[in-house]
mmCIF file of C-alpha atoms in Angstrom:
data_model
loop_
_atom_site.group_PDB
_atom_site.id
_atom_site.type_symbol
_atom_site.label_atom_id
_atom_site.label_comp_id
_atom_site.label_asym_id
_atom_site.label_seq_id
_atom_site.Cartn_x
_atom_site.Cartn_y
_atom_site.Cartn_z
ATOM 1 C CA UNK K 1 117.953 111.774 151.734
ATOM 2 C CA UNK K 2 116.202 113.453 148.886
ATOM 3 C CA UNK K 3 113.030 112.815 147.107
ATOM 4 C CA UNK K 4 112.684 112.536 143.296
ATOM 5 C CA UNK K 5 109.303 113.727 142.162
ATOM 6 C CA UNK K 6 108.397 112.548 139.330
ATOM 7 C CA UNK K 7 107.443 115.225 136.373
ATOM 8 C CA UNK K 8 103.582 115.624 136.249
ATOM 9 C CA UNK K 9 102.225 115.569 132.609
ATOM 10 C CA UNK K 10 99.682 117.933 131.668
ATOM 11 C CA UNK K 11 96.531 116.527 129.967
ATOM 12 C CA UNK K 12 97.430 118.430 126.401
ATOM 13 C CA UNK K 13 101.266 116.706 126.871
ATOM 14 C CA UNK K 14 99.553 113.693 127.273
ATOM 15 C CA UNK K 15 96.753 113.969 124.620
ATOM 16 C CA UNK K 16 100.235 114.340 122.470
ATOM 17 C CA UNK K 17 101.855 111.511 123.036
ATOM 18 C CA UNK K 18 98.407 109.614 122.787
ATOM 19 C CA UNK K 19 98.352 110.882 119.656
ATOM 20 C CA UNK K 20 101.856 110.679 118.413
ATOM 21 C CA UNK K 21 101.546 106.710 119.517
ATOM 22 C CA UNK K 22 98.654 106.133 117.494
ATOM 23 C CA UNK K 23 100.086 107.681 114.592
ATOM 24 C CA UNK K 24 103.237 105.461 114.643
ATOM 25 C CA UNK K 25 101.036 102.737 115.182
ATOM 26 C CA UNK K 26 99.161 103.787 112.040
ATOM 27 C CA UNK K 27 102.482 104.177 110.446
ATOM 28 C CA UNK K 28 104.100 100.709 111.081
ATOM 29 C CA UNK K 29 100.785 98.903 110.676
ATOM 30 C CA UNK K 30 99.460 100.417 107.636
ATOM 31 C CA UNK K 31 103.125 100.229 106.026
ATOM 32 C CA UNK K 32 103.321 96.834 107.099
ATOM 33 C CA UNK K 33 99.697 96.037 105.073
ATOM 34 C CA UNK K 34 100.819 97.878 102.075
ATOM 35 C CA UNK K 35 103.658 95.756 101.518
ATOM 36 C CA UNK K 36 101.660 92.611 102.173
ATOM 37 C CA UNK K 37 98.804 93.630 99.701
ATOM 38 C CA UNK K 38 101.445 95.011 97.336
ATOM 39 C CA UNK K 39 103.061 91.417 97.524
ATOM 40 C CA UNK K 40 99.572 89.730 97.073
ATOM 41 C CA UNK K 41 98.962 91.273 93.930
ATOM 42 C CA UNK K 42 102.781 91.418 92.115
ATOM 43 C CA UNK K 43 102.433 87.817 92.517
ATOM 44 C CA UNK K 44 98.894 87.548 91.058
ATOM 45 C CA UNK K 45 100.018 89.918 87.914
ATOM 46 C CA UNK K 46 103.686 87.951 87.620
ATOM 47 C CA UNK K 47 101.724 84.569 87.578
ATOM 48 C CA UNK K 48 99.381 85.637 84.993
ATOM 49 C CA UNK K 49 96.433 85.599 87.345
ATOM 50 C CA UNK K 50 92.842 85.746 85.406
ATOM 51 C CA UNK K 51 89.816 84.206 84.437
ATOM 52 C CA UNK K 52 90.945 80.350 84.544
ATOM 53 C CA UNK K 53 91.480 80.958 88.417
ATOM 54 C CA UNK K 54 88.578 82.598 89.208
ATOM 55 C CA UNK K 55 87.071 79.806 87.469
ATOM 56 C CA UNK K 56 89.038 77.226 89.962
ATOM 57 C CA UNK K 57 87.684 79.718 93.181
ATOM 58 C CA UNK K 58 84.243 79.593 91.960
ATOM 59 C CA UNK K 59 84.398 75.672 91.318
ATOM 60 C CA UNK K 60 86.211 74.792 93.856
ATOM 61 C CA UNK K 61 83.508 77.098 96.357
ATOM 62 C CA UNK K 62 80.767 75.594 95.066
ATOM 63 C CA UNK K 63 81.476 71.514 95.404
ATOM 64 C CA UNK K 64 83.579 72.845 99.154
ATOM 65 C CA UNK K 65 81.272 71.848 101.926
ATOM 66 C CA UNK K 66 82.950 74.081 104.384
ATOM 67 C CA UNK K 67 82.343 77.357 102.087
ATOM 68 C CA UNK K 68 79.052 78.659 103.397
ATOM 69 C CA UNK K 69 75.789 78.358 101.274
ATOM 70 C CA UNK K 70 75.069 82.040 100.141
ATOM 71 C CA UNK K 71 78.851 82.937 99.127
ATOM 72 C CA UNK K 72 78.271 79.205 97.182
ATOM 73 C CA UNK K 73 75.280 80.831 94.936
ATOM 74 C CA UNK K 74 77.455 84.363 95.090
ATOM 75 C CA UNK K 75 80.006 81.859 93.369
ATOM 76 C CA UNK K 76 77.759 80.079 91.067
ATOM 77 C CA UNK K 77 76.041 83.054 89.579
ATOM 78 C CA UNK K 78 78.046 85.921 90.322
ATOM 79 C CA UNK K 79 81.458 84.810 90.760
ATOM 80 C CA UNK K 80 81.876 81.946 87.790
ATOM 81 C CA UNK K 81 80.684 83.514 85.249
ATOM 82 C CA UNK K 82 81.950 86.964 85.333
ATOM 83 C CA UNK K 83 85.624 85.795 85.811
ATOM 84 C CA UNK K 84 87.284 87.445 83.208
ATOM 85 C CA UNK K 85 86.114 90.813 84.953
ATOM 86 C CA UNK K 86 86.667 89.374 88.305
ATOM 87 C CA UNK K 87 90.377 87.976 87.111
ATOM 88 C CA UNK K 88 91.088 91.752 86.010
ATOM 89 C CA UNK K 89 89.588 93.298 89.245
ATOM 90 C CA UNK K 90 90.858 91.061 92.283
ATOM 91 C CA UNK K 91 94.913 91.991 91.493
ATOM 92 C CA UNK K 92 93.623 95.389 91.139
ATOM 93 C CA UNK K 93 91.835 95.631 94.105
ATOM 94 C CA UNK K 94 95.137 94.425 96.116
ATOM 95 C CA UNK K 95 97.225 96.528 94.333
ATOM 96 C CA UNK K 96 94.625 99.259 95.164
ATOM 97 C CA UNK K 97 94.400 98.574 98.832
ATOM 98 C CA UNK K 98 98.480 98.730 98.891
ATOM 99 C CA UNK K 99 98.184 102.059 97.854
ATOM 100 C CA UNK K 100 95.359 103.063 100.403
ATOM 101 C CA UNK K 101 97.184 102.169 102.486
ATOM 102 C CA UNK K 102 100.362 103.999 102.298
ATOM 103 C CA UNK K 103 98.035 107.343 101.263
ATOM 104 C CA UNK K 104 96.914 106.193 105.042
ATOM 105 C CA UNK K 105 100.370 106.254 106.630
ATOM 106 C CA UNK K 106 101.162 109.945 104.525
ATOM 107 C CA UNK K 107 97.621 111.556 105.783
ATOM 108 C CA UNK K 108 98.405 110.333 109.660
ATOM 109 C CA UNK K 109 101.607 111.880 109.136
ATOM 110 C CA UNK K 110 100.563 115.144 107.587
ATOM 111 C CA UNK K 111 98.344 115.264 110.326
ATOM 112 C CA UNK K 112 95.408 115.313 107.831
ATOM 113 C CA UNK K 113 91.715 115.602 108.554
ATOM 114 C CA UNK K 114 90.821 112.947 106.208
ATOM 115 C CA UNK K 115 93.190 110.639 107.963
ATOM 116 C CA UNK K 116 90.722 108.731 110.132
ATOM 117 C CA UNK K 117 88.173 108.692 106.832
ATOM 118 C CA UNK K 118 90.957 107.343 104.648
ATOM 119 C CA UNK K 119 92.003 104.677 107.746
ATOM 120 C CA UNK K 120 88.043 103.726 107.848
ATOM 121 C CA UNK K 121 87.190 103.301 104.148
ATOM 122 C CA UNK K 122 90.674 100.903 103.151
ATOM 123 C CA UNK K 123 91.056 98.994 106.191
ATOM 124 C CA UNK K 124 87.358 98.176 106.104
ATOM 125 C CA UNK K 125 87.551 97.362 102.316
ATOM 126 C CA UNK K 126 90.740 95.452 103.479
ATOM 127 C CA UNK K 127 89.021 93.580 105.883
ATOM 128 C CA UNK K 128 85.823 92.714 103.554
ATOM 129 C CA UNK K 129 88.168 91.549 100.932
ATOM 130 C CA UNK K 130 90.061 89.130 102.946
ATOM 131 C CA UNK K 131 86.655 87.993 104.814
ATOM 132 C CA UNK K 132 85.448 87.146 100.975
ATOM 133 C CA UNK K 133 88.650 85.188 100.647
ATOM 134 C CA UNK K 134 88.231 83.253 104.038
ATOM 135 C CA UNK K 135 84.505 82.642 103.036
ATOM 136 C CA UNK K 136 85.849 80.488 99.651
ATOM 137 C CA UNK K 137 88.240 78.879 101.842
ATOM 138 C CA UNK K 138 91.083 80.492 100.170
ATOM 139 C CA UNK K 139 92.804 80.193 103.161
ATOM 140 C CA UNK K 140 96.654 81.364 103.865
ATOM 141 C CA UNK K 141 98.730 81.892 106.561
ATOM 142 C CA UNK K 142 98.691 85.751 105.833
ATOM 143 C CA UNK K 143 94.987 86.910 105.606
ATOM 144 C CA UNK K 144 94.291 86.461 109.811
ATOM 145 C CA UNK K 145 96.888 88.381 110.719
ATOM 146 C CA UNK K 146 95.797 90.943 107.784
ATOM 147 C CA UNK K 147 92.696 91.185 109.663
ATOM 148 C CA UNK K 148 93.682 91.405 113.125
ATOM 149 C CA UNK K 149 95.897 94.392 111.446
ATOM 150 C CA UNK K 150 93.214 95.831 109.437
ATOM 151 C CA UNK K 151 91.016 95.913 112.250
ATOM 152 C CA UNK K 152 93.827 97.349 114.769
ATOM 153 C CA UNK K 153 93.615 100.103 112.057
ATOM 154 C CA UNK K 154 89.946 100.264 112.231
ATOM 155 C CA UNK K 155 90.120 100.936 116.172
ATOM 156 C CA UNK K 156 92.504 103.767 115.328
ATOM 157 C CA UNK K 157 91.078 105.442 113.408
ATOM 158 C CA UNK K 158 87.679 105.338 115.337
ATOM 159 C CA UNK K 159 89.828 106.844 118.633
ATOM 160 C CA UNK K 160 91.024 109.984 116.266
ATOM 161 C CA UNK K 161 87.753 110.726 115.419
ATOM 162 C CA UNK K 162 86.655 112.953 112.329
#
């Protein structure tokens, strides 16, 4: 009878494939959030998407018991009457955070020392952005999943350091 031993990896092999799995992870997840956000804000531009429905999200906050009390006033005074600038902005935003986040998925892969920077600064602003829409109870079935993602991204990028 003969005995198999199984290989023995060396720390730096293993550090590797740590690594290597986190940046596929990276990969699929932050592709997989582009395309969402992408989505989010092609159908915002193709519908015509401006002040009017600001207007509805600000009104609609402000009479909505279940939208807390200080993103109510953020609605009343902040919100409602800058919707023109807000109607321009919030497509642009998602549009913007699409892009992040595929410049995420080409730094991981290039192995770049801004990668865990980049990760930080659009998931987070991916996560405040959908925690903004939660808080006006602009609810879909979409946004928790974007935020368990976002923040899977978050935990990422905090294990790769920089």
């Amino acid at each position: 009878m003969t005995t198999v031993t199984p290989p023995v990896l060396s720390p730096s092999r293993t550090a590797s494939r740590r690594r290597r799995g986190a940046t596929v992870l990276t990969g699929v997840v932050g592709l997989t959030l582009g395309v969402l956000w992408i989505r989010e804000s092609a159908i915002k531009y193709h519908a015509g998407f401006g002040a009017a429905d600001i207007h509805l999200v600000a009104d609609g906050a402000a009479q909505n018991s279940r939208v807390p009390g200080f993103f109510q006033e953020f609605c009343a005074h902040i919100l409602g009457p800058n919707a023109g600038l807000f109607g321009y902005a919030m497509p642009a935003l998602e549009m913007g955070l699409g892009v992040g986040f595929i410049a995420v998925i080409i730094a991981a892969l290039a192995d770049s020392q801004w990668s865990a920077v980049l990760t930080r600064l659009v998931a987070g602003g991916s996560v405040f952005t959908l925690m903004t829409y939660w808080l006006s109870d602009q609810l879909i079935w979409e946004y928790p999943i974007m935020v368990l993602l976002s923040a899977c991204l978050l935990a990422t990028a905090s294990s790769r350091g920089t």
